[in-house]
Coordinates of C-alpha atoms and ligand atoms in Angstrom, one line a residue:
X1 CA 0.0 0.0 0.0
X2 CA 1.2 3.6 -0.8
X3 CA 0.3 5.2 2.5
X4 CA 2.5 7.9 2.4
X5 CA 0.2 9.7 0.4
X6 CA -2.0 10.0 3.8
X7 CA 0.8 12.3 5.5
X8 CA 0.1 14.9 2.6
X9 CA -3.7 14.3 2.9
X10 CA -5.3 14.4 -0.9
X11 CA -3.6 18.1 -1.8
X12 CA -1.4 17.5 -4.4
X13 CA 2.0 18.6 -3.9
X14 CA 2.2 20.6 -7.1
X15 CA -0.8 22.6 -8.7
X16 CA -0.2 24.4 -11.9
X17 CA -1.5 27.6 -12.3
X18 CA -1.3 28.0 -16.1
X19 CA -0.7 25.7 -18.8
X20 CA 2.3 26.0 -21.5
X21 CA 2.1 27.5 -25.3
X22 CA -0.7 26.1 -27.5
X23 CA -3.0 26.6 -24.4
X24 CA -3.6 30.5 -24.8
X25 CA -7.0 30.0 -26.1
X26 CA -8.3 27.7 -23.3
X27 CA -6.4 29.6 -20.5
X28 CA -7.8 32.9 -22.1
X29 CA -11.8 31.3 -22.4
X30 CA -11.1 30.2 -18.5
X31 CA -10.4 33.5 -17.4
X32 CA -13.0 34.9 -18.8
X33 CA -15.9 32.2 -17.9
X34 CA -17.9 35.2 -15.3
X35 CA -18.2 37.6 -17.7
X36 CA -18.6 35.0 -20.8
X37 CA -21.5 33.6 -18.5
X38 CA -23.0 36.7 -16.8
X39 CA -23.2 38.0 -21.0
X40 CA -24.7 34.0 -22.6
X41 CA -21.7 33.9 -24.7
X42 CA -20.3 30.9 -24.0
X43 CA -21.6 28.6 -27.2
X44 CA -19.7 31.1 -29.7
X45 CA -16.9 31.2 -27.2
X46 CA -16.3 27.6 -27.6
X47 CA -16.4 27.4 -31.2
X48 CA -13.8 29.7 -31.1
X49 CA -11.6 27.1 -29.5
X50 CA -8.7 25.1 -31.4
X51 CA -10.4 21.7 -31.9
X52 CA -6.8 19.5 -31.8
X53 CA -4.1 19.9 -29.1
X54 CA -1.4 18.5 -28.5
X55 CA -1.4 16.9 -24.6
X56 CA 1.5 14.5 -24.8
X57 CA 3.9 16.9 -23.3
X58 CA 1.8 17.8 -20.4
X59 CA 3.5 16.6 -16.8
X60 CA 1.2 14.9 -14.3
X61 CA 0.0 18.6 -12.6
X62 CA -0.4 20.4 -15.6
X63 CA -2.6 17.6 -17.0
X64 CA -5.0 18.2 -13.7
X65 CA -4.4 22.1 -14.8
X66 CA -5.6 20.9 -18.3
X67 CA -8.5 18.5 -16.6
X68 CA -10.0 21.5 -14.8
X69 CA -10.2 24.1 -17.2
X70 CA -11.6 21.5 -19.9
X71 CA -14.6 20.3 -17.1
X72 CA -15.4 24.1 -16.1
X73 CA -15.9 24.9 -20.2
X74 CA -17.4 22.0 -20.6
X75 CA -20.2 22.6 -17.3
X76 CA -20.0 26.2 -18.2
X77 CA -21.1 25.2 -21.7
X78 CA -23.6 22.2 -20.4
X79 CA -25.4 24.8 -18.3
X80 CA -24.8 28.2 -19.6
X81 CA -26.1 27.7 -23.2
X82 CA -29.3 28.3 -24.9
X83 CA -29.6 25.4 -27.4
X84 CA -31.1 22.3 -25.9
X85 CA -29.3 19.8 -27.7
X86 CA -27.4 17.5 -24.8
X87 CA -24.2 17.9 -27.5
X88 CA -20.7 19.4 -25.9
X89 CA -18.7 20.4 -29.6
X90 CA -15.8 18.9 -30.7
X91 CA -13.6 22.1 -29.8
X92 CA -14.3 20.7 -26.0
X93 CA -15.0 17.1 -25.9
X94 CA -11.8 15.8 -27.7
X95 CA -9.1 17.3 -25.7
X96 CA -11.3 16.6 -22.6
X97 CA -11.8 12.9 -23.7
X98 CA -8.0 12.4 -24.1
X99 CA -7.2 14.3 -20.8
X100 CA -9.9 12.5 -18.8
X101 CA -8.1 8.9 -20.4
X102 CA -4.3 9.8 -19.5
X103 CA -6.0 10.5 -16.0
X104 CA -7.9 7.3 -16.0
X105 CA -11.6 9.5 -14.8
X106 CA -14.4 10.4 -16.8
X107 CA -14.6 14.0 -18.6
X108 CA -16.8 15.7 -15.6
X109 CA -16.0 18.3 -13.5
X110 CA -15.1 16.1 -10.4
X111 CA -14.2 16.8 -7.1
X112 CA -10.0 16.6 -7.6
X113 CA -10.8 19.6 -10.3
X114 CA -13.5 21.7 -8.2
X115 CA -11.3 21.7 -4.4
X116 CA -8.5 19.4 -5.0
X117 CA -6.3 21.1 -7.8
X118 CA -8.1 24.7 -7.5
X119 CA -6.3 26.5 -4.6
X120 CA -3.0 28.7 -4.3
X121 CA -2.0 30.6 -1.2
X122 CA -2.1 34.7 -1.2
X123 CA 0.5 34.9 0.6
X124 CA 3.2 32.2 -0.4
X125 CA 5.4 33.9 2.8
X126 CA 2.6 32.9 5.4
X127 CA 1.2 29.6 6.6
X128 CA -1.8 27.9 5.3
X129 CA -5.0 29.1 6.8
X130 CA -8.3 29.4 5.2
X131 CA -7.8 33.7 4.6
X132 CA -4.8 32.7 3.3
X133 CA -6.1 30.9 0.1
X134 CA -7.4 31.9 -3.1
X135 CA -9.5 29.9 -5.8
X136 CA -7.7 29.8 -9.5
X137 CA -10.9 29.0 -11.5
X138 CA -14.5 30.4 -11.0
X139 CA -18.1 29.7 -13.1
X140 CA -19.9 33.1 -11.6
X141 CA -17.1 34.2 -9.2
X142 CA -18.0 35.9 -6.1
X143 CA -17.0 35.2 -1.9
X144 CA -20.3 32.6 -2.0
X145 CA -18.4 30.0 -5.0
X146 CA -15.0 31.1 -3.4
X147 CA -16.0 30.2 0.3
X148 CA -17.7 27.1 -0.6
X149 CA -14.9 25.6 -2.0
X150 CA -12.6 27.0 0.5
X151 CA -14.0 24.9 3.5
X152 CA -13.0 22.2 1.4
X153 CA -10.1 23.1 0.6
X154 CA -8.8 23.8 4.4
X155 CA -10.6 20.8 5.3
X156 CA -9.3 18.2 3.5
X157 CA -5.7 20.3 4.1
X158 CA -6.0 19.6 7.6
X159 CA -7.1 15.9 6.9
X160 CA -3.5 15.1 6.3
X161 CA -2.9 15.4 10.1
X162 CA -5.8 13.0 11.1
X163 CA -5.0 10.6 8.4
X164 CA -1.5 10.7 8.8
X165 CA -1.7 10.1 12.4
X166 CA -4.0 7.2 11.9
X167 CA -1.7 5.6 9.5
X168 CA 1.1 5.8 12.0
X169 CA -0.4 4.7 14.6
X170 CA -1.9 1.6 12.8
X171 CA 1.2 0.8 10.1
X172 CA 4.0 1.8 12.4
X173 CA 3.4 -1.3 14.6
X174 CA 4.4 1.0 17.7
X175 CA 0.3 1.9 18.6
X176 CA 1.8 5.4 20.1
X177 CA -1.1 7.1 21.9
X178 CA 0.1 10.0 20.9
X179 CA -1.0 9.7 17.3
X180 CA -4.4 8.9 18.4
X181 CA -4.9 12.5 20.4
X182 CA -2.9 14.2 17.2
X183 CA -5.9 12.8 15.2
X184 CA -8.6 13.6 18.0
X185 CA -7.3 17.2 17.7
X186 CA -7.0 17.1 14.2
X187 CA -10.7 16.0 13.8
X188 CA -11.9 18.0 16.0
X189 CA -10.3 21.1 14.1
X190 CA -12.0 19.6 10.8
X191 CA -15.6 20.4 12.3
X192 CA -14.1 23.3 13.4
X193 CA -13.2 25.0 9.8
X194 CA -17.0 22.9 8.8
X195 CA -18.7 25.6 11.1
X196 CA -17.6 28.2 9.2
X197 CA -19.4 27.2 5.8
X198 CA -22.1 30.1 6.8
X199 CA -19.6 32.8 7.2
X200 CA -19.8 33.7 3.7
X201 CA -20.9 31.1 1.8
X202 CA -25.4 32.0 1.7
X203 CA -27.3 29.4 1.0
X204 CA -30.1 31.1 -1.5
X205 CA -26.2 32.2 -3.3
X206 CA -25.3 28.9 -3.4
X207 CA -28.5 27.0 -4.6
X208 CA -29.1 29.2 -7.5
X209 CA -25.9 30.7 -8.5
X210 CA -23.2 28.2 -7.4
X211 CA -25.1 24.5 -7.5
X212 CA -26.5 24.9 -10.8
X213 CA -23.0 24.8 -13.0
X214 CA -22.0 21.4 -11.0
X215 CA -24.5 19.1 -12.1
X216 CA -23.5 16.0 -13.7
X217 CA -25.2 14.3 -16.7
X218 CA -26.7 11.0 -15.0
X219 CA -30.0 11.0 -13.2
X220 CA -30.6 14.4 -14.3
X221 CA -33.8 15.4 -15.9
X222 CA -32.1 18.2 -17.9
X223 CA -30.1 15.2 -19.9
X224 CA -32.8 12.5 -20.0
X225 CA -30.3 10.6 -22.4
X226 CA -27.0 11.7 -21.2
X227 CA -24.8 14.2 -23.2
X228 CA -22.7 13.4 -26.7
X229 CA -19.5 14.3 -26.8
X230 CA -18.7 15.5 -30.2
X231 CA -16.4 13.4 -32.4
X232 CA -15.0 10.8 -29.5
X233 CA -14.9 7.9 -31.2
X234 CA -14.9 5.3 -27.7
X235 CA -18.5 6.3 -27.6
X236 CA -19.4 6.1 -30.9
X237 CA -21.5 9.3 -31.0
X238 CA -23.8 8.0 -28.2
X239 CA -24.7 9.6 -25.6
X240 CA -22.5 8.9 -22.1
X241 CA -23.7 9.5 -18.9
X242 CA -21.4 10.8 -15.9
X243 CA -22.2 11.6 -12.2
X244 CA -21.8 15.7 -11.3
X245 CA -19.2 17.3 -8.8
X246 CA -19.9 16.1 -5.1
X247 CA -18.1 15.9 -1.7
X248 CA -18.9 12.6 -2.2
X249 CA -15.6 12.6 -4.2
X250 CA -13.6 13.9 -1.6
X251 CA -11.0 10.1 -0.1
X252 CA -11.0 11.8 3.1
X253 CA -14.2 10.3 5.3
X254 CA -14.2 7.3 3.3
X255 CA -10.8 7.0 4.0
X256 CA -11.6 7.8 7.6
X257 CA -14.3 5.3 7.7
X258 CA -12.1 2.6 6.8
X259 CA -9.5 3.5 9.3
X260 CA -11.7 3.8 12.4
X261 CA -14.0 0.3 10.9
X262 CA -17.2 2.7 10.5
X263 CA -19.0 0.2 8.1
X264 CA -22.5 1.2 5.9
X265 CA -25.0 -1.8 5.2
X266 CA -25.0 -2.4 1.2
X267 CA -27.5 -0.7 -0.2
X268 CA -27.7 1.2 -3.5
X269 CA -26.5 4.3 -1.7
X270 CA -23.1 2.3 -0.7
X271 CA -23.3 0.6 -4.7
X272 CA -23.3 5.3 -5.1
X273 CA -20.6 5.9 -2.9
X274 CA -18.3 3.2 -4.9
X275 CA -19.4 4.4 -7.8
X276 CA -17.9 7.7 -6.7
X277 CA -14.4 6.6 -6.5
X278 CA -14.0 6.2 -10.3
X279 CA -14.4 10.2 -9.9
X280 CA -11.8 10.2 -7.9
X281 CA -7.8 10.1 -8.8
X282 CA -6.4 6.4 -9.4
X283 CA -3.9 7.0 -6.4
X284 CA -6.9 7.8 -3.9
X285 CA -8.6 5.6 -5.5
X286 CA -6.4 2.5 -5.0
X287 CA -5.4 3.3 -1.6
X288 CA -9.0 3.6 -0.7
X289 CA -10.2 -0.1 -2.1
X290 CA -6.9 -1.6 -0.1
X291 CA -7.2 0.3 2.7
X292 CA -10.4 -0.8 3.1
X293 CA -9.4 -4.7 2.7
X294 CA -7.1 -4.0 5.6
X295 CA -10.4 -3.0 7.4
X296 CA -11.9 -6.0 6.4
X297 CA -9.6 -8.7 7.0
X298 CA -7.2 -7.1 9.6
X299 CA -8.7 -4.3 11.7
X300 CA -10.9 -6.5 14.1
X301 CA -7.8 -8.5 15.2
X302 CA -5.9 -5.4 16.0
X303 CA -8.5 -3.2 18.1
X304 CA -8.9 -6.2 19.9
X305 CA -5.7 -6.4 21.4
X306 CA -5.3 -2.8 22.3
X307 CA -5.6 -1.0 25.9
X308 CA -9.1 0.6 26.8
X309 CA -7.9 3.6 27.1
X310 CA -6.9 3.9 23.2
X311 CA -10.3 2.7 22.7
X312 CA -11.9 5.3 24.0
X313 CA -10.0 7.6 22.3
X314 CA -10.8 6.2 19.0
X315 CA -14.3 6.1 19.4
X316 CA -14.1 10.0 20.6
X317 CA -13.1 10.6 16.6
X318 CA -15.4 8.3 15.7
X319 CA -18.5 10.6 17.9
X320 CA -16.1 13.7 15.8
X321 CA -17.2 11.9 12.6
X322 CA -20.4 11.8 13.9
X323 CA -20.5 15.5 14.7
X324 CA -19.0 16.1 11.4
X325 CA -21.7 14.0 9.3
X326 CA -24.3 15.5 11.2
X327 CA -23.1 19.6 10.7
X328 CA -23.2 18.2 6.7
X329 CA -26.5 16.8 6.8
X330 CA -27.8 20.3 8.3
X331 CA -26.0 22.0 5.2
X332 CA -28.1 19.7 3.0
X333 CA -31.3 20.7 4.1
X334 CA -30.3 24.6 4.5
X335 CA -28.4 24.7 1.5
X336 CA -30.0 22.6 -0.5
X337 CA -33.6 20.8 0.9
X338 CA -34.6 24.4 2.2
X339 CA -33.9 26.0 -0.8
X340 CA -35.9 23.8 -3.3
X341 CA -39.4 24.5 -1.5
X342 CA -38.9 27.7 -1.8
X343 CA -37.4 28.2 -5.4
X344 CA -38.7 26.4 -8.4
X345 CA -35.3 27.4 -10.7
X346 CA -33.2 24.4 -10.1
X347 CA -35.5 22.1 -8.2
X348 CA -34.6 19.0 -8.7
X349 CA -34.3 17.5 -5.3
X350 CA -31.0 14.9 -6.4
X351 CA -27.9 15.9 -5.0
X352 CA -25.4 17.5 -7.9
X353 CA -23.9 13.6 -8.2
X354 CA -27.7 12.4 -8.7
X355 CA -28.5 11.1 -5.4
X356 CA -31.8 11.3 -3.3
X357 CA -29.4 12.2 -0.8
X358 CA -31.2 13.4 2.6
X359 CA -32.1 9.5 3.1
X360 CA -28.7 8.8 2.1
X361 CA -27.1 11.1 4.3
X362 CA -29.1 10.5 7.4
X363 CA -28.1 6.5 6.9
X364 CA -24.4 7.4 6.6
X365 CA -24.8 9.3 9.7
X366 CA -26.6 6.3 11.6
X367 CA -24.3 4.3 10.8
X368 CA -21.5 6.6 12.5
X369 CA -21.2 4.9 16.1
X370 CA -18.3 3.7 17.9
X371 CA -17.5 0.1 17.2
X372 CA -14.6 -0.6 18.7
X373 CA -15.2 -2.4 21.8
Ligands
HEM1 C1 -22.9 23.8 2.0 C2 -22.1 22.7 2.1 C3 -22.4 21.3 1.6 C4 -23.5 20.8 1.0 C5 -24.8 21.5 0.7 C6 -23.2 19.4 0.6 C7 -24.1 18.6 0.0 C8 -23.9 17.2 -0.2 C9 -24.8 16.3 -0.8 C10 -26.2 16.7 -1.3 C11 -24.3 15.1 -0.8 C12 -24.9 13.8 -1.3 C13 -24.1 13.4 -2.5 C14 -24.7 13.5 -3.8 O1 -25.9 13.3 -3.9 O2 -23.9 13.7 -4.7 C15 -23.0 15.2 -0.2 C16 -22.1 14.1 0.0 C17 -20.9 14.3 0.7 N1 -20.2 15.4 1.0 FE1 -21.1 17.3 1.0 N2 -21.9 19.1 1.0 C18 -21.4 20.3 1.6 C19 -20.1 20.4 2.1 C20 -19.2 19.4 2.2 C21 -17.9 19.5 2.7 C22 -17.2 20.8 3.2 C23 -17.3 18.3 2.7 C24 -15.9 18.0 3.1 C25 -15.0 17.3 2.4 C26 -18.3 17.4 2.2 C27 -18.1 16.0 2.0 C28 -19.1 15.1 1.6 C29 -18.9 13.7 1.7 C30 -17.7 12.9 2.2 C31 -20.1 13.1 1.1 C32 -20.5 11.6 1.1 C33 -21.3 11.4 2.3 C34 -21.0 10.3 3.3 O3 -20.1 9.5 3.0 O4 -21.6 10.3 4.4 N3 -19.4 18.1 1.9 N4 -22.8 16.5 0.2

């Protein structure tokens, strides 16, 4: 297992902020997606663009540079045009098809695009801290978009402490107690950052001009059939299908879940849940599916053998992850649930990856007890 990538949590350690010559066009279009929105000129924008480019010289970060501009034109197309037709042009859907192959995900804005790769601090001379960081790529712009992907942003770069204290406490073979209250405080400092979502991020903002540009193409009654992706021959002009941007993305409370042996009776809200780590990188993605066979087959054996008072402390971040789950499912009714009874603009009640998600949500929470004794 490569576990090492839990001491750096899921940030990458390199984000490009601008891709090399032959880009201009798509860099340029990127830049200028708020005002090419706010004026409906996004479907003449894109035929502008150069239908062939050249990705084979494109290092690992600037293909998630690459990745991110080509799934906020494409969404920014999807949901910003006037024409009905479920058809994203050529100009798009080619370089996007290659990109989203090299990086073994489908062509949709996912979660490693929206929080993941998205981020740069102000102030490269100061620490991280949440008004310390700035967002590289907006749909509308504004503090509401910014903030919400902020909180994920600090969130899951805090994570790294939590998961990499779990890992050495489990993996090093030394069960230091230590790393166990690292990871309490670490948690706890999660929900903390969590709180804050209401600071600046307003929930009527964020239903109707933030949600709407996430959606994915599956279970959505705006692409009955799913969406054609001009010219790719792999789907043979046929319409595909993908799930939309969602948290549900994000490795970090699987990840968790797996750690502290939080399990979720299979249902076809788990079956989702899998089905959201082909949105995720292969790295994450591979870690997760072994991680969680160490849970399985190995976990049980170990927590059995360890002193009560390391027990109690791991189900004290397992209550955190409780906490956490629960301060979500409050944003999903505010932000979301709330907002549809009131609004009729975007109201289809799905979450943006397609779910029916306040059942699901509740369940996942539920299913957040201690277990370890
Ligand atoms: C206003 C704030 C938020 C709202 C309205 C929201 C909404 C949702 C919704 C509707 C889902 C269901 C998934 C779907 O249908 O696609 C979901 C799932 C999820 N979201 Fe969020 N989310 C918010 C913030 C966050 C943050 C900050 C994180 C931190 C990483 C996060 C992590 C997750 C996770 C891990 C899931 C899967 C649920 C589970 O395993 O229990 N969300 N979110």
């Amino acid at each position: 297992m490569n576990l090492e990538i839990l001491d750096m949590g899921f940030i990458p350690k390199e984000i490009s902020e601008n891709l090399p010559e032959g880009f201009e066009d798509v860099e340029n279009l990127a830049n200028q997606l708020p005002k090419v929105l706010g004026n409906e000129q996004i479907e003449e924008s894109v035929l502008k663009l150069e239908i062939h480019k050249d990705i084979s010289n494109l290092n690992s970060s600037q293909l998630e540079r690459a990745m991110l501009l080509y799934s906020y034109i494409g969404h920014a197309y999807m949901w910003g045009k006037k024409n009905e037709e479920n058809i994203i042009p050529e100009q798009i859907a080619l370089t996007w098809h290659k990109i989203a192959q090299q990086l073994d995900r489908p062509p949709i804005l996912s979660y490693a695009s929206y929080a993941l790769n998205n981020w740069r601090l102000l102030n490269k001379e100061k620490p991280f801290e949440l008004e310390n960081i700035e967002i590289l790529q907006n749909f509308l712009g504004g503090v509401d978009e910014d903030w919400f992907i902020m909180i994920h942003v600090a969130i899951e770069h805090e994570a790294k402490h939590i998961l990499g204290s779990l890992k050495d406490y489990f993996f090093n073979g030394s069960f230091e107690i230590e790393k166990l209250q690292i990871a309490l405080n670490s948690i706890k400092k999660i929900n903390e950052i969590m709180n804050r979502m209401p600071e600046k991020c307003d929930p009527f903002i964020y239903y109707n001009r933030v949600r709407p540009y996430i959606f994915g193409w599956k279970n959505n009654p705006a692409t009955p059939n799913g969406v054609i992706y001009e010219g790719v021959e792999e789907y043979g002009n046929k319409p595909v299908s993908f799930r939309g941007e969602t948290g549900a993305q994000s490795s970090i409370v699987p990840m968790l879940d797996a750690l502290l042996g939080v399990t979720h009776s299979n249902d076809p809200l788990r079956e989702y849940l899998d089905e959201m780590r082909t949105y995720m990188p292969k790295e994450h993605r591979v870690l997760l599916n072994e991680l969680d066979q160490w849970s399985m087959n190995n976990r049980k054996e170990i927590v059995k053998n360890l002193d009560h008072s390391h027990v109690e402390i791991l189900n004290s971040i397992i209550e955190q992850v409780h906490i956490f789950r629960n301060k979500h499912l409050e944003y999903a009714r505010v932000y979301i649930f709330e907002q549809s009874l009131t609004n009729n603009s975007n109201s289809n009640i799905v979450g943006t990856g397609g779910t029916p998600f306040m059942k699901y949500l509740d369940k996942h929470l539920q299913e957040t007890v201690p277990s370890n004794d």
